Tab-separated table of C-alpha atoms in Angstrom:
chain	number	residue	atom	x	y	z
A	495	MET	CA	135.187	71.979	100.668
A	496	GLY	CA	133.953	70.226	97.547
A	497	MET	CA	130.858	71.035	95.533
A	498	PRO	CA	129.090	67.748	94.668
A	499	VAL	CA	126.215	69.637	93.001
A	500	ILE	CA	127.464	71.313	89.823
A	501	ILE	CA	126.097	74.861	89.822
A	502	PRO	CA	125.594	76.575	86.448
A	503	GLU	CA	128.390	78.983	85.585
A	504	LYS	CA	126.000	81.935	85.441
A	505	PHE	CA	124.904	81.295	89.045
A	506	LYS	CA	128.408	80.458	90.246
A	507	LYS	CA	129.819	83.761	88.996
A	508	LYS	CA	127.127	85.648	90.874
A	509	ILE	CA	127.446	83.923	94.259
A	510	ASN	CA	131.250	83.981	94.078
A	511	LYS	CA	130.984	87.762	94.470
A	512	ASP	CA	129.678	87.353	98.036
A	513	SER	CA	131.590	85.061	100.383
A	514	GLU	CA	128.644	84.700	102.774
A	515	CYS	CA	126.257	83.660	100.015
A	516	LEU	CA	128.804	81.206	98.644
A	517	ALA	CA	129.396	79.728	102.103
A	518	ASN	CA	125.653	79.351	102.701
A	519	VAL	CA	125.135	77.480	99.433
A	520	LEU	CA	128.124	75.194	100.008
A	521	ARG	CA	127.045	74.403	103.565
A	522	LEU	CA	123.452	73.668	102.524
A	523	ILE	CA	124.742	71.275	99.860
A	524	GLN	CA	126.990	69.611	102.431
A	525	ASN	CA	124.086	69.264	104.871
A	526	THR	CA	121.772	67.651	102.322
A	527	GLU	CA	123.954	65.707	99.866
A	528	SER	CA	123.599	62.380	101.718
A	529	LEU	CA	119.832	62.542	101.244
A	530	PHE	CA	120.112	62.554	97.476
A	531	VAL	CA	122.020	59.280	97.248
A	532	GLU	CA	119.236	57.407	99.019
A	533	ARG	CA	116.068	56.013	97.491
A	534	PRO	CA	113.051	57.632	99.180
A	535	GLU	CA	111.438	55.284	101.704
A	536	PHE	CA	107.937	55.648	100.254
A	537	PHE	CA	108.986	55.494	96.597
A	538	PRO	CA	110.664	52.089	96.240
A	539	ASP	CA	110.187	51.955	92.467
A	540	TYR	CA	110.253	55.675	91.731
A	541	THR	CA	112.853	57.713	89.878
A	542	ILE	CA	115.568	58.782	92.296
A	543	HIS	CA	115.312	62.539	92.774
A	544	GLY	CA	119.045	62.803	93.281
A	545	ILE	CA	121.855	65.227	92.547
A	546	THR	CA	121.454	64.813	88.765
A	547	HIS	CA	117.855	65.993	89.039
A	548	ILE	CA	118.898	69.008	91.130
A	549	GLU	CA	121.546	69.917	88.563
A	550	LYS	CA	119.026	69.668	85.711
A	551	VAL	CA	116.571	71.977	87.486
A	552	LEU	CA	119.365	74.460	88.235
A	553	ASN	CA	120.279	74.436	84.545
A	554	TYR	CA	116.646	74.944	83.521
A	555	ALA	CA	116.446	77.917	85.901
A	556	SER	CA	119.692	79.354	84.588
A	557	ASN	CA	118.537	79.037	80.979
A	558	LEU	CA	115.172	80.661	81.740
A	559	ILE	CA	116.716	83.788	83.250
A	560	ALA	CA	117.560	86.345	80.576
A	561	GLU	CA	120.922	88.098	80.792
A	562	GLN	CA	119.254	91.485	81.418
A	563	THR	CA	117.367	89.988	84.350
A	564	MET	CA	120.466	88.219	85.623
A	565	LYS	CA	122.284	91.556	85.875
A	566	LYS	CA	119.574	92.822	88.240
A	567	LEU	CA	119.804	89.811	90.558
A	568	THR	CA	122.108	89.935	93.568
A	569	ALA	CA	124.281	87.131	94.921
A	570	LYS	CA	121.705	86.815	97.720
A	571	ASP	CA	118.860	86.381	95.193
A	572	VAL	CA	120.734	83.614	93.409
A	573	SER	CA	121.727	81.871	96.646
A	574	LEU	CA	118.042	81.753	97.679
A	575	LEU	CA	117.062	80.346	94.280
A	576	ILE	CA	119.741	77.649	94.482
A	577	ALA	CA	118.585	76.743	98.002
A	578	ALA	CA	114.972	76.495	96.806
A	579	VAL	CA	115.951	74.154	93.969
A	580	ILE	CA	117.862	71.946	96.423
A	581	LEU	CA	114.811	71.795	98.707
A	582	HIS	CA	111.999	71.583	96.162
A	583	ASP	CA	111.586	67.786	96.257
A	584	PHE	CA	112.426	67.224	99.926
A	585	GLY	CA	108.829	66.226	100.654
A	586	MET	CA	109.531	63.005	98.743
A	587	PHE	CA	112.213	62.016	101.244
A	588	LEU	CA	110.117	61.882	104.404
A	589	THR	CA	110.736	58.868	106.610
A	590	LYS	CA	108.121	57.030	108.683
A	591	ALA	CA	109.008	59.334	111.570
A	592	GLY	CA	108.413	62.359	109.364
A	593	VAL	CA	105.055	61.054	108.142
A	594	ARG	CA	103.955	60.390	111.712
A	595	LYS	CA	104.993	63.893	112.683
A	596	ILE	CA	102.738	65.526	110.101
A	597	LEU	CA	99.812	63.083	110.339
A	598	LEU	CA	99.831	61.964	113.975
A	599	GLY	CA	102.158	64.340	115.788
A	600	ASP	CA	102.448	68.051	116.395
A	601	GLY	CA	102.336	68.843	112.669
A	602	ARG	CA	98.893	67.372	112.052
A	603	THR	CA	96.992	70.623	112.683
A	604	HIS	CA	99.458	72.868	110.847
A	605	ARG	CA	98.434	75.012	107.925
A	606	THR	CA	99.979	78.089	106.329
A	607	GLU	CA	97.667	81.089	106.419
A	608	HIS	CA	96.545	82.328	102.977
A	609	LEU	CA	97.803	79.115	101.337
A	610	ASP	CA	96.324	76.037	103.008
A	611	LYS	CA	92.617	75.397	103.403
A	612	CYS	CA	93.221	72.133	105.244
A	613	SER	CA	95.501	70.890	107.997
A	614	TRP	CA	97.610	67.800	107.320
A	615	GLU	CA	95.137	65.675	109.286
A	616	GLU	CA	92.268	66.958	107.128
A	617	GLU	CA	94.249	66.488	103.908
A	618	TRP	CA	95.019	62.870	104.836
A	619	ASP	CA	91.363	62.086	105.687
A	620	ALA	CA	90.156	63.650	102.421
A	621	TYR	CA	92.797	61.720	100.453
A	622	LEU	CA	91.792	58.380	101.984
A	623	LYS	CA	88.110	59.037	101.241
A	624	GLN	CA	88.994	59.892	97.656
A	625	ILE	CA	91.137	56.852	96.882
A	626	LYS	CA	88.595	54.514	98.511
A	627	ARG	CA	86.147	55.631	95.810
A	628	TYR	CA	88.578	54.933	92.982
A	629	SER	CA	87.562	52.582	90.196
A	630	GLU	CA	89.440	49.330	89.697
A	631	GLU	CA	91.228	50.939	86.758
A	632	LYS	CA	92.405	53.888	88.867
A	633	LEU	CA	93.502	51.621	91.710
A	634	MET	CA	95.597	49.608	89.276
A	635	TYR	CA	97.097	52.793	87.825
A	636	TYR	CA	98.149	54.294	91.160
A	637	PHE	CA	98.734	51.275	93.388
A	638	GLY	CA	98.871	48.174	91.207
A	639	ILE	CA	95.877	46.563	92.900
A	640	GLY	CA	92.230	46.225	91.924
A	641	THR	CA	90.803	45.663	95.391
A	642	MET	CA	89.428	48.080	97.950
A	643	ILE	CA	91.969	50.300	99.745
A	644	ILE	CA	92.559	49.709	103.450
A	645	SER	CA	93.901	52.691	105.374
A	646	PRO	CA	97.558	52.198	106.371
A	647	ASP	CA	98.286	51.816	110.070
A	648	LEU	CA	100.633	54.765	110.509
A	649	THR	CA	101.767	53.526	113.924
A	650	SER	CA	103.105	50.274	112.482
A	651	ASN	CA	106.811	49.745	111.848
A	652	ASN	CA	105.978	47.052	109.297
A	653	LEU	CA	104.166	48.876	106.527
A	654	SER	CA	103.272	46.760	103.506
A	655	ASP	CA	104.341	47.682	99.986
A	656	ILE	CA	100.776	48.861	99.295
A	657	ASP	CA	100.824	50.987	102.460
A	658	LYS	CA	104.025	52.639	101.236
A	659	LEU	CA	102.518	53.317	97.811
A	660	ILE	CA	99.432	54.884	99.402
A	661	ILE	CA	101.537	57.114	101.652
A	662	GLY	CA	103.954	57.856	98.812
A	663	GLU	CA	101.177	59.061	96.513
A	664	PHE	CA	99.964	61.389	99.285
A	665	LEU	CA	103.489	62.804	99.698
A	666	ARG	CA	103.858	63.216	95.933
A	667	ARG	CA	100.673	65.266	95.741
A	668	HIS	CA	101.773	67.563	98.556
A	669	HIS	CA	105.567	67.542	98.289
A	670	HIS	CA	105.706	71.199	97.256
A	671	ARG	CA	103.873	72.189	100.456
A	672	LEU	CA	106.195	69.980	102.475
A	673	ALA	CA	109.221	71.694	100.904
A	674	HIS	CA	107.905	75.037	102.151
A	675	GLU	CA	107.302	73.725	105.670
A	676	ILE	CA	110.691	72.034	105.792
A	677	ALA	CA	112.344	75.309	104.793
A	678	ILE	CA	110.708	77.294	107.586
A	679	GLY	CA	111.083	74.599	110.239
A	680	VAL	CA	113.104	71.422	110.476
A	681	LEU	CA	113.325	68.392	108.238
A	682	PRO	CA	110.819	65.840	109.573
A	683	GLY	CA	112.623	62.625	110.372
A	684	GLY	CA	114.093	60.450	113.054
A	685	MET	CA	116.580	63.079	114.233
A	686	ASP	CA	114.827	66.276	113.046
A	687	GLN	CA	117.923	67.307	111.106
A	688	ASP	CA	118.395	71.066	110.736
A	689	ILE	CA	119.306	71.425	107.065
A	690	PHE	CA	120.344	75.054	107.604
A	691	ALA	CA	122.846	74.271	110.370
A	692	GLY	CA	126.001	76.320	109.933
A	693	THR	CA	124.428	78.805	107.511
A	694	SER	CA	123.466	82.422	108.132
A	695	PHE	CA	120.125	82.247	106.315
A	696	THR	CA	117.654	84.384	108.272
A	697	LYS	CA	114.027	83.552	109.080
A	698	ALA	CA	112.951	85.780	106.172
A	699	ASP	CA	115.450	84.050	103.867
A	700	LYS	CA	114.002	80.653	104.788
A	701	GLU	CA	110.481	81.886	104.061
A	702	GLU	CA	111.617	83.077	100.632
A	703	ILE	CA	113.391	79.781	99.969
A	704	GLY	CA	110.272	77.906	101.088
A	705	ILE	CA	107.822	79.761	98.882
A	706	LEU	CA	110.184	79.503	95.908
A	707	ALA	CA	110.406	75.739	96.480
A	708	ARG	CA	106.650	75.496	96.947
A	709	SER	CA	105.887	77.534	93.835
A	710	HIS	CA	106.642	74.639	91.464
A	711	GLY	CA	103.373	73.080	92.633
A	712	MET	CA	101.333	76.302	92.742
A	713	PRO	CA	99.634	78.506	90.137
A	714	ILE	CA	101.942	81.461	89.466
A	715	ARG	CA	99.270	84.054	90.373
A	716	GLU	CA	98.635	82.345	93.695
A	717	THR	CA	102.366	82.484	94.390
A	718	GLU	CA	102.424	86.174	93.462
A	719	ARG	CA	99.526	86.986	95.823
A	720	TYR	CA	101.240	85.246	98.720
A	721	VAL	CA	104.562	86.977	98.050
A	722	ASN	CA	102.845	90.379	97.846
A	723	PHE	CA	100.971	89.712	101.082
A	724	HIS	CA	103.940	88.291	102.991
A	725	PHE	CA	106.748	90.512	101.766
A	726	GLY	CA	104.915	93.622	100.536
């Protein structure tokens, strides 16, 4: 089995000590690699958050961890960190089906206790109210138009470019939360792909992966409080 994502040597040495951890990382990469070669549906002109980006973040993480700290980490710890880095931008890759699931479907009322004040439905309504009050300058900055925003018809299969930009900006603002929810559930999309298929990651592992992925969009103290509450 190949390894299309180049893992930093420091991490590779650690996970190579545990065959299960190594297999989990390799399988997760295999399950998700096709996603990273595609341009996100709602970010037609945006930087591709592909494999190169994942490798850069893995290298940043590796460089930030001091050698003394690295010695204390287990292969399992490192495998969870690698998984979180792979997942951290998955919210940017939602398809129309995924967006409908969280805004119109069974995900619309979801919220994570102790983290989310609003459901997805409430977040979307608040977002639309906010951008409809934007000045012409702000509208040009975010959406390239100076006219009043019209709410996208989420049931339509023919979304305009402006509709996609409006939805894309919403996903960008909340992609860290989406990464968490994807980790503890299934990837929203046409086929509800299980990104953990073939791995032995447990429910607790997925929660740890999710909060690690989510933490890049959270204040560090807020992350700490949630971890202390959830894991003790």
